[in-house]
Amino acid sequence: MARKKVFSGIQPTGNIHIGNYLGALRNWVALQEEYDCIYCVVDLHAITVPQDPAAFPGERHDAAKVLLAMGVDPGRSLLYYQSRVPQHAELAWILSTIASTGQMNRMTQFKEKADKAGSNLGLYSYPVLMAADILLFRADAVPVGEDQKQHLELTRDLAERFNARFGEEFPLPEPIIPKTGARIMSLQDPTAKMSKSDPDPASRILILDDPATIRRRVKRAVTDSETEVRFDWEKKAGVSNLMEMYSLFTGASMEQIEAEFGTGGYGRFKEAVAEEIIAGLAPFRRAYEALDDAEVDRIMEAGAEAARRRAEVYQEAVRRRVGLSA
Ligand code: AMP
Ligand code: TRP
């Protein structure tokens, strides 16, 4: 039997942070063992907020390089830039004709982004392009962080609606959202998720941050006025956030962390958290430094070529269903 398919995407703007890693990318890498994986640097999504056309190619290249350094393996998985595979945009258009505006108006991420950056039609239809990404290859499963849950529901809904109207074409994709780490919070405001677009760099730790920066960021992470290391999102969000990171990097349970650090004060706990993050990210920094830029470009071009070939077979079936086939 053919292996099940996994699809996921990441925007290439700003640098990849540990929220991306713990919420999604860790799973990207792990799932390669079992699934046929297709991973996409979603540059068309990124331009829904203004980008500098001179800087953008570099950011996109760098995102690809970080993914490769983290263990996305082009020998086993497809990795490419979304804009190099035009079937994504074509399918997004087709799906947009069956998405209702009422449903689009309920998308919460659009509202948040529009409040901050102002709205445009691309930002509004962003979730439809994401649905197209996933459905293009008939993905069965989609590893993402918690913030993408609503978009996955829309994807399933559009798939069902398409199938009902034009005939069974799309499987309904399942989200793969980790139990711990699906929503890593800002180090400066533990009520907001860690985000690439937060203007305060102290709010996040990047995959390529050096040890001194990581120590500084963890040390300055906002906690609370108590001293007890205890897992309690309601009352101790800052500490709980650090505990999740520690747990994910070490495999220790919350009970074990509480037993080891509970009464030792925040200073000692934060030092331990920082050291585990440093150790966990070190292999990625090394791999990143060892990667050759021309080789990254070659991998991305070969990925796009293979993705186009695969996508075209699927896409022709969609065109036939809707009456657009040559
Ligand atoms: P983005 O940076 O928005 O392209 O996100 C890439 C992936 O990382 C998506 O699967 C997101 O759900 C996930 N992600 C982004 N921010 C976080 C966070 N703070 N905690 C956990 N996962 C996240
Ligand atoms: N919207 C996702 C994010 O902001 C990125 C994305 C685009 C994606 N297309 C996708 C994620 C398809 C999973 C599957 O993080």
JSON list of N, CA, C and O in Angstrom, two decimals, residues 140-186:
[
{"chain": "A", "resi": 140, "resn": "ASP", "atom": "N", "xyz": [-2.96, 13.41, 3.69]},
{"chain": "A", "resi": 140, "resn": "ASP", "atom": "CA", "xyz": [-3.76, 12.75, 4.72]},
{"chain": "A", "resi": 140, "resn": "ASP", "atom": "C", "xyz": [-3.58, 13.43, 6.07]},
{"chain": "A", "resi": 140, "resn": "ASP", "atom": "O", "xyz": [-4.47, 13.41, 6.91]},
{"chain": "A", "resi": 141, "resn": "ALA", "atom": "N", "xyz": [-2.40, 14.00, 6.30]},
{"chain": "A", "resi": 141, "resn": "ALA", "atom": "CA", "xyz": [-2.11, 14.55, 7.62]},
{"chain": "A", "resi": 141, "resn": "ALA", "atom": "C", "xyz": [-1.24, 15.80, 7.49]},
{"chain": "A", "resi": 141, "resn": "ALA", "atom": "O", "xyz": [-0.43, 15.91, 6.58]},
{"chain": "A", "resi": 142, "resn": "VAL", "atom": "N", "xyz": [-1.43, 16.71, 8.44]},
{"chain": "A", "resi": 142, "resn": "VAL", "atom": "CA", "xyz": [-0.78, 18.02, 8.36]},
{"chain": "A", "resi": 142, "resn": "VAL", "atom": "C", "xyz": [-0.21, 18.42, 9.73]},
{"chain": "A", "resi": 142, "resn": "VAL", "atom": "O", "xyz": [-0.96, 18.79, 10.63]},
{"chain": "A", "resi": 143, "resn": "PRO", "atom": "N", "xyz": [1.11, 18.31, 9.90]},
{"chain": "A", "resi": 143, "resn": "PRO", "atom": "CA", "xyz": [1.69, 18.71, 11.18]},
{"chain": "A", "resi": 143, "resn": "PRO", "atom": "C", "xyz": [1.79, 20.22, 11.30]},
{"chain": "A", "resi": 143, "resn": "PRO", "atom": "O", "xyz": [2.46, 20.88, 10.50]},
{"chain": "A", "resi": 144, "resn": "VAL", "atom": "N", "xyz": [1.11, 20.78, 12.30]},
{"chain": "A", "resi": 144, "resn": "VAL", "atom": "CA", "xyz": [1.08, 22.23, 12.51]},
{"chain": "A", "resi": 144, "resn": "VAL", "atom": "C", "xyz": [0.96, 22.53, 14.00]},
{"chain": "A", "resi": 144, "resn": "VAL", "atom": "O", "xyz": [0.63, 21.65, 14.80]},
{"chain": "A", "resi": 145, "resn": "GLY", "atom": "N", "xyz": [1.16, 23.79, 14.35]},
{"chain": "A", "resi": 145, "resn": "GLY", "atom": "CA", "xyz": [0.89, 24.26, 15.71]},
{"chain": "A", "resi": 145, "resn": "GLY", "atom": "C", "xyz": [-0.60, 24.56, 15.86]},
{"chain": "A", "resi": 145, "resn": "GLY", "atom": "O", "xyz": [-1.36, 24.58, 14.89]},
{"chain": "A", "resi": 146, "resn": "GLU", "atom": "N", "xyz": [-0.97, 24.78, 17.09]},
{"chain": "A", "resi": 146, "resn": "GLU", "atom": "CA", "xyz": [-2.36, 25.03, 17.48]},
{"chain": "A", "resi": 146, "resn": "GLU", "atom": "C", "xyz": [-3.02, 26.17, 16.67]},
{"chain": "A", "resi": 146, "resn": "GLU", "atom": "O", "xyz": [-4.20, 26.10, 16.32]},
{"chain": "A", "resi": 147, "resn": "ASP", "atom": "N", "xyz": [-2.24, 27.19, 16.33]},
{"chain": "A", "resi": 147, "resn": "ASP", "atom": "CA", "xyz": [-2.84, 28.36, 15.68]},
{"chain": "A", "resi": 147, "resn": "ASP", "atom": "C", "xyz": [-3.40, 28.05, 14.28]},
{"chain": "A", "resi": 147, "resn": "ASP", "atom": "O", "xyz": [-4.12, 28.86, 13.71]},
{"chain": "A", "resi": 148, "resn": "GLN", "atom": "N", "xyz": [-3.06, 26.89, 13.74]},
{"chain": "A", "resi": 148, "resn": "GLN", "atom": "CA", "xyz": [-3.54, 26.56, 12.39]},
{"chain": "A", "resi": 148, "resn": "GLN", "atom": "C", "xyz": [-4.77, 25.66, 12.38]},
{"chain": "A", "resi": 148, "resn": "GLN", "atom": "O", "xyz": [-5.26, 25.25, 11.32]},
{"chain": "A", "resi": 149, "resn": "LYS", "atom": "N", "xyz": [-5.28, 25.37, 13.57]},
{"chain": "A", "resi": 149, "resn": "LYS", "atom": "CA", "xyz": [-6.40, 24.44, 13.69]},
{"chain": "A", "resi": 149, "resn": "LYS", "atom": "C", "xyz": [-7.63, 24.90, 12.89]},
{"chain": "A", "resi": 149, "resn": "LYS", "atom": "O", "xyz": [-8.24, 24.12, 12.17]},
{"chain": "A", "resi": 150, "resn": "GLN", "atom": "N", "xyz": [-7.95, 26.16, 13.02]},
{"chain": "A", "resi": 150, "resn": "GLN", "atom": "CA", "xyz": [-9.13, 26.66, 12.32]},
{"chain": "A", "resi": 150, "resn": "GLN", "atom": "C", "xyz": [-8.96, 26.57, 10.79]},
{"chain": "A", "resi": 150, "resn": "GLN", "atom": "O", "xyz": [-9.90, 26.25, 10.06]},
{"chain": "A", "resi": 151, "resn": "HIS", "atom": "N", "xyz": [-7.72, 26.82, 10.34]},
{"chain": "A", "resi": 151, "resn": "HIS", "atom": "CA", "xyz": [-7.47, 26.71, 8.90]},
{"chain": "A", "resi": 151, "resn": "HIS", "atom": "C", "xyz": [-7.61, 25.27, 8.41]},
{"chain": "A", "resi": 151, "resn": "HIS", "atom": "O", "xyz": [-8.05, 25.02, 7.28]},
{"chain": "A", "resi": 152, "resn": "LEU", "atom": "N", "xyz": [-7.24, 24.34, 9.27]},
{"chain": "A", "resi": 152, "resn": "LEU", "atom": "CA", "xyz": [-7.40, 22.92, 8.92]},
{"chain": "A", "resi": 152, "resn": "LEU", "atom": "C", "xyz": [-8.88, 22.55, 8.83]},
{"chain": "A", "resi": 152, "resn": "LEU", "atom": "O", "xyz": [-9.28, 21.76, 7.96]},
{"chain": "A", "resi": 153, "resn": "GLU", "atom": "N", "xyz": [-9.67, 23.13, 9.73]},
{"chain": "A", "resi": 153, "resn": "GLU", "atom": "CA", "xyz": [-11.11, 22.86, 9.68]},
{"chain": "A", "resi": 153, "resn": "GLU", "atom": "C", "xyz": [-11.70, 23.40, 8.37]},
{"chain": "A", "resi": 153, "resn": "GLU", "atom": "O", "xyz": [-12.51, 22.74, 7.73]},
{"chain": "A", "resi": 154, "resn": "LEU", "atom": "N", "xyz": [-11.27, 24.57, 7.99]},
{"chain": "A", "resi": 154, "resn": "LEU", "atom": "CA", "xyz": [-11.73, 25.13, 6.71]},
{"chain": "A", "resi": 154, "resn": "LEU", "atom": "C", "xyz": [-11.32, 24.22, 5.55]},
{"chain": "A", "resi": 154, "resn": "LEU", "atom": "O", "xyz": [-12.10, 23.96, 4.63]},
{"chain": "A", "resi": 155, "resn": "THR", "atom": "N", "xyz": [-10.10, 23.73, 5.61]},
{"chain": "A", "resi": 155, "resn": "THR", "atom": "CA", "xyz": [-9.60, 22.85, 4.55]},
{"chain": "A", "resi": 155, "resn": "THR", "atom": "C", "xyz": [-10.49, 21.62, 4.40]},
{"chain": "A", "resi": 155, "resn": "THR", "atom": "O", "xyz": [-10.87, 21.24, 3.29]},
{"chain": "A", "resi": 156, "resn": "ARG", "atom": "N", "xyz": [-10.81, 21.02, 5.54]},
{"chain": "A", "resi": 156, "resn": "ARG", "atom": "CA", "xyz": [-11.67, 19.83, 5.51]},
{"chain": "A", "resi": 156, "resn": "ARG", "atom": "C", "xyz": [-13.05, 20.18, 4.95]},
{"chain": "A", "resi": 156, "resn": "ARG", "atom": "O", "xyz": [-13.64, 19.44, 4.17]},
{"chain": "A", "resi": 157, "resn": "ASP", "atom": "N", "xyz": [-13.53, 21.32, 5.37]},
{"chain": "A", "resi": 157, "resn": "ASP", "atom": "CA", "xyz": [-14.84, 21.76, 4.91]},
{"chain": "A", "resi": 157, "resn": "ASP", "atom": "C", "xyz": [-14.87, 21.98, 3.39]},
{"chain": "A", "resi": 157, "resn": "ASP", "atom": "O", "xyz": [-15.80, 21.57, 2.70]},
{"chain": "A", "resi": 158, "resn": "LEU", "atom": "N", "xyz": [-13.82, 22.62, 2.89]},
{"chain": "A", "resi": 158, "resn": "LEU", "atom": "CA", "xyz": [-13.77, 22.86, 1.43]},
{"chain": "A", "resi": 158, "resn": "LEU", "atom": "C", "xyz": [-13.63, 21.55, 0.67]},
{"chain": "A", "resi": 158, "resn": "LEU", "atom": "O", "xyz": [-14.23, 21.36, -0.40]},
{"chain": "A", "resi": 159, "resn": "ALA", "atom": "N", "xyz": [-12.87, 20.61, 1.24]},
{"chain": "A", "resi": 159, "resn": "ALA", "atom": "CA", "xyz": [-12.72, 19.31, 0.60]},
{"chain": "A", "resi": 159, "resn": "ALA", "atom": "C", "xyz": [-14.08, 18.59, 0.52]},
{"chain": "A", "resi": 159, "resn": "ALA", "atom": "O", "xyz": [-14.46, 18.07, -0.53]},
{"chain": "A", "resi": 160, "resn": "GLU", "atom": "N", "xyz": [-14.80, 18.64, 1.63]},
{"chain": "A", "resi": 160, "resn": "GLU", "atom": "CA", "xyz": [-16.11, 17.99, 1.65]},
{"chain": "A", "resi": 160, "resn": "GLU", "atom": "C", "xyz": [-17.07, 18.63, 0.66]},
{"chain": "A", "resi": 160, "resn": "GLU", "atom": "O", "xyz": [-17.79, 17.95, -0.06]},
{"chain": "A", "resi": 161, "resn": "ARG", "atom": "N", "xyz": [-17.02, 19.94, 0.63]},
{"chain": "A", "resi": 161, "resn": "ARG", "atom": "CA", "xyz": [-17.93, 20.64, -0.28]},
{"chain": "A", "resi": 161, "resn": "ARG", "atom": "C", "xyz": [-17.59, 20.35, -1.74]},
{"chain": "A", "resi": 161, "resn": "ARG", "atom": "O", "xyz": [-18.47, 20.13, -2.57]},
{"chain": "A", "resi": 162, "resn": "PHE", "atom": "N", "xyz": [-16.29, 20.36, -2.04]},
{"chain": "A", "resi": 162, "resn": "PHE", "atom": "CA", "xyz": [-15.86, 20.04, -3.41]},
{"chain": "A", "resi": 162, "resn": "PHE", "atom": "C", "xyz": [-16.33, 18.63, -3.77]},
{"chain": "A", "resi": 162, "resn": "PHE", "atom": "O", "xyz": [-16.91, 18.40, -4.84]},
{"chain": "A", "resi": 163, "resn": "ASN", "atom": "N", "xyz": [-16.07, 17.68, -2.86]},
{"chain": "A", "resi": 163, "resn": "ASN", "atom": "CA", "xyz": [-16.44, 16.28, -3.13]},
{"chain": "A", "resi": 163, "resn": "ASN", "atom": "C", "xyz": [-17.94, 16.13, -3.37]},
{"chain": "A", "resi": 163, "resn": "ASN", "atom": "O", "xyz": [-18.37, 15.38, -4.24]},
{"chain": "A", "resi": 164, "resn": "ALA", "atom": "N", "xyz": [-18.72, 16.86, -2.56]},
{"chain": "A", "resi": 164, "resn": "ALA", "atom": "CA", "xyz": [-20.17, 16.75, -2.70]},
{"chain": "A", "resi": 164, "resn": "ALA", "atom": "C", "xyz": [-20.64, 17.33, -4.04]},
{"chain": "A", "resi": 164, "resn": "ALA", "atom": "O", "xyz": [-21.53, 16.79, -4.68]},
{"chain": "A", "resi": 165, "resn": "ARG", "atom": "N", "xyz": [-19.98, 18.38, -4.47]},
{"chain": "A", "resi": 165, "resn": "ARG", "atom": "CA", "xyz": [-20.45, 19.03, -5.70]},
{"chain": "A", "resi": 165, "resn": "ARG", "atom": "C", "xyz": [-19.90, 18.39, -6.97]},
{"chain": "A", "resi": 165, "resn": "ARG", "atom": "O", "xyz": [-20.60, 18.27, -7.96]},
{"chain": "A", "resi": 166, "resn": "PHE", "atom": "N", "xyz": [-18.63, 17.99, -6.90]},
{"chain": "A", "resi": 166, "resn": "PHE", "atom": "CA", "xyz": [-17.97, 17.53, -8.15]},
{"chain": "A", "resi": 166, "resn": "PHE", "atom": "C", "xyz": [-17.59, 16.06, -8.16]},
{"chain": "A", "resi": 166, "resn": "PHE", "atom": "O", "xyz": [-17.04, 15.56, -9.13]},
{"chain": "A", "resi": 167, "resn": "GLY", "atom": "N", "xyz": [-17.80, 15.37, -7.05]},
{"chain": "A", "resi": 167, "resn": "GLY", "atom": "CA", "xyz": [-17.41, 13.96, -6.96]},
{"chain": "A", "resi": 167, "resn": "GLY", "atom": "C", "xyz": [-16.20, 13.79, -6.05]},
{"chain": "A", "resi": 167, "resn": "GLY", "atom": "O", "xyz": [-15.40, 14.71, -5.90]},
{"chain": "A", "resi": 168, "resn": "GLU", "atom": "N", "xyz": [-16.08, 12.60, -5.46]},
{"chain": "A", "resi": 168, "resn": "GLU", "atom": "CA", "xyz": [-15.02, 12.32, -4.47]},
{"chain": "A", "resi": 168, "resn": "GLU", "atom": "C", "xyz": [-13.65, 12.52, -5.07]},
{"chain": "A", "resi": 168, "resn": "GLU", "atom": "O", "xyz": [-13.23, 11.77, -5.95]},
{"chain": "A", "resi": 169, "resn": "GLU", "atom": "N", "xyz": [-12.96, 13.52, -4.61]},
{"chain": "A", "resi": 169, "resn": "GLU", "atom": "CA", "xyz": [-11.62, 13.78, -5.13]},
{"chain": "A", "resi": 169, "resn": "GLU", "atom": "C", "xyz": [-10.60, 13.92, -3.99]},
{"chain": "A", "resi": 169, "resn": "GLU", "atom": "O", "xyz": [-9.48, 13.44, -4.09]},
{"chain": "A", "resi": 170, "resn": "PHE", "atom": "N", "xyz": [-11.00, 14.60, -2.91]},
{"chain": "A", "resi": 170, "resn": "PHE", "atom": "CA", "xyz": [-10.04, 14.92, -1.86]},
{"chain": "A", "resi": 170, "resn": "PHE", "atom": "C", "xyz": [-10.28, 14.09, -0.60]},
{"chain": "A", "resi": 170, "resn": "PHE", "atom": "O", "xyz": [-11.40, 14.05, -0.10]},
{"chain": "A", "resi": 171, "resn": "PRO", "atom": "N", "xyz": [-9.22, 13.47, -0.06]},
{"chain": "A", "resi": 171, "resn": "PRO", "atom": "CA", "xyz": [-9.35, 12.89, 1.28]},
{"chain": "A", "resi": 171, "resn": "PRO", "atom": "C", "xyz": [-9.43, 14.04, 2.29]},
{"chain": "A", "resi": 171, "resn": "PRO", "atom": "O", "xyz": [-8.97, 15.15, 2.01]},
{"chain": "A", "resi": 172, "resn": "LEU", "atom": "N", "xyz": [-10.03, 13.79, 3.46]},
{"chain": "A", "resi": 172, "resn": "LEU", "atom": "CA", "xyz": [-10.11, 14.84, 4.48]},
{"chain": "A", "resi": 172, "resn": "LEU", "atom": "C", "xyz": [-8.86, 14.77, 5.35]},
{"chain": "A", "resi": 172, "resn": "LEU", "atom": "O", "xyz": [-8.65, 13.80, 6.06]},
{"chain": "A", "resi": 173, "resn": "PRO", "atom": "N", "xyz": [-8.02, 15.81, 5.29]},
{"chain": "A", "resi": 173, "resn": "PRO", "atom": "CA", "xyz": [-6.75, 15.76, 6.02]},
{"chain": "A", "resi": 173, "resn": "PRO", "atom": "C", "xyz": [-6.93, 15.96, 7.53]},
{"chain": "A", "resi": 173, "resn": "PRO", "atom": "O", "xyz": [-7.76, 16.73, 7.97]},
{"chain": "A", "resi": 174, "resn": "GLU", "atom": "N", "xyz": [-6.12, 15.23, 8.28]},
{"chain": "A", "resi": 174, "resn": "GLU", "atom": "CA", "xyz": [-6.14, 15.35, 9.75]},
{"chain": "A", "resi": 174, "resn": "GLU", "atom": "C", "xyz": [-4.99, 16.23, 10.20]},
{"chain": "A", "resi": 174, "resn": "GLU", "atom": "O", "xyz": [-3.86, 16.04, 9.75]},
{"chain": "A", "resi": 175, "resn": "PRO", "atom": "N", "xyz": [-5.25, 17.13, 11.14]},
{"chain": "A", "resi": 175, "resn": "PRO", "atom": "CA", "xyz": [-4.12, 17.88, 11.71]},
{"chain": "A", "resi": 175, "resn": "PRO", "atom": "C", "xyz": [-3.30, 16.99, 12.64]},
{"chain": "A", "resi": 175, "resn": "PRO", "atom": "O", "xyz": [-3.85, 16.09, 13.27]},
{"chain": "A", "resi": 176, "resn": "ILE", "atom": "N", "xyz": [-2.00, 17.21, 12.67]},
{"chain": "A", "resi": 176, "resn": "ILE", "atom": "CA", "xyz": [-1.16, 16.56, 13.71]},
{"chain": "A", "resi": 176, "resn": "ILE", "atom": "C", "xyz": [-0.63, 17.70, 14.58]},
{"chain": "A", "resi": 176, "resn": "ILE", "atom": "O", "xyz": [0.24, 18.46, 14.17]},
{"chain": "A", "resi": 177, "resn": "ILE", "atom": "N", "xyz": [-1.24, 17.83, 15.75]},
{"chain": "A", "resi": 177, "resn": "ILE", "atom": "CA", "xyz": [-0.88, 18.93, 16.66]},
{"chain": "A", "resi": 177, "resn": "ILE", "atom": "C", "xyz": [-0.33, 18.30, 17.94]},
{"chain": "A", "resi": 177, "resn": "ILE", "atom": "O", "xyz": [-1.01, 17.46, 18.55]},
{"chain": "A", "resi": 178, "resn": "PRO", "atom": "N", "xyz": [0.90, 18.65, 18.34]},
{"chain": "A", "resi": 178, "resn": "PRO", "atom": "CA", "xyz": [1.48, 17.97, 19.50]},
{"chain": "A", "resi": 178, "resn": "PRO", "atom": "C", "xyz": [0.73, 18.31, 20.79]},
{"chain": "A", "resi": 178, "resn": "PRO", "atom": "O", "xyz": [0.13, 19.38, 20.89]},
{"chain": "A", "resi": 179, "resn": "LYS", "atom": "N", "xyz": [0.76, 17.39, 21.75]},
{"chain": "A", "resi": 179, "resn": "LYS", "atom": "CA", "xyz": [0.07, 17.64, 23.03]},
{"chain": "A", "resi": 179, "resn": "LYS", "atom": "C", "xyz": [0.78, 18.72, 23.81]},
{"chain": "A", "resi": 179, "resn": "LYS", "atom": "O", "xyz": [0.17, 19.56, 24.45]},
{"chain": "A", "resi": 180, "resn": "THR", "atom": "N", "xyz": [2.10, 18.69, 23.76]},
{"chain": "A", "resi": 180, "resn": "THR", "atom": "CA", "xyz": [2.90, 19.71, 24.44]},
{"chain": "A", "resi": 180, "resn": "THR", "atom": "C", "xyz": [3.66, 20.48, 23.37]},
{"chain": "A", "resi": 180, "resn": "THR", "atom": "O", "xyz": [4.23, 19.88, 22.47]},
{"chain": "A", "resi": 181, "resn": "GLY", "atom": "N", "xyz": [3.65, 21.82, 23.51]},
{"chain": "A", "resi": 181, "resn": "GLY", "atom": "CA", "xyz": [4.46, 22.64, 22.58]},
{"chain": "A", "resi": 181, "resn": "GLY", "atom": "C", "xyz": [3.68, 23.18, 21.40]},
{"chain": "A", "resi": 181, "resn": "GLY", "atom": "O", "xyz": [4.25, 23.87, 20.56]},
{"chain": "A", "resi": 182, "resn": "ALA", "atom": "N", "xyz": [2.38, 22.91, 21.35]},
{"chain": "A", "resi": 182, "resn": "ALA", "atom": "CA", "xyz": [1.59, 23.35, 20.19]},
{"chain": "A", "resi": 182, "resn": "ALA", "atom": "C", "xyz": [1.40, 24.86, 20.18]},
{"chain": "A", "resi": 182, "resn": "ALA", "atom": "O", "xyz": [1.01, 25.44, 19.17]},
{"chain": "A", "resi": 183, "resn": "ARG", "atom": "N", "xyz": [1.65, 25.46, 21.33]},
{"chain": "A", "resi": 183, "resn": "ARG", "atom": "CA", "xyz": [1.48, 26.92, 21.42]},
{"chain": "A", "resi": 183, "resn": "ARG", "atom": "C", "xyz": [2.52, 27.47, 22.40]},
{"chain": "A", "resi": 183, "resn": "ARG", "atom": "O", "xyz": [2.25, 27.67, 23.58]},
{"chain": "A", "resi": 184, "resn": "ILE", "atom": "N", "xyz": [3.72, 27.67, 21.89]},
{"chain": "A", "resi": 184, "resn": "ILE", "atom": "CA", "xyz": [4.79, 28.23, 22.71]},
{"chain": "A", "resi": 184, "resn": "ILE", "atom": "C", "xyz": [4.54, 29.74, 22.80]},
{"chain": "A", "resi": 184, "resn": "ILE", "atom": "O", "xyz": [4.25, 30.39, 21.80]},
{"chain": "A", "resi": 185, "resn": "MET", "atom": "N", "xyz": [4.64, 30.27, 24.01]},
{"chain": "A", "resi": 185, "resn": "MET", "atom": "CA", "xyz": [4.28, 31.67, 24.21]},
{"chain": "A", "resi": 185, "resn": "MET", "atom": "C", "xyz": [5.50, 32.60, 24.15]},
{"chain": "A", "resi": 185, "resn": "MET", "atom": "O", "xyz": [6.64, 32.15, 24.30]},
{"chain": "A", "resi": 186, "resn": "SER", "atom": "N", "xyz": [5.22, 33.87, 23.97]},
{"chain": "A", "resi": 186, "resn": "SER", "atom": "CA", "xyz": [6.26, 34.90, 23.96]},
{"chain": "A", "resi": 186, "resn": "SER", "atom": "C", "xyz": [6.99, 34.90, 25.30]},
{"chain": "A", "resi": 186, "resn": "SER", "atom": "O", "xyz": [6.38, 34.75, 26.36]}
]
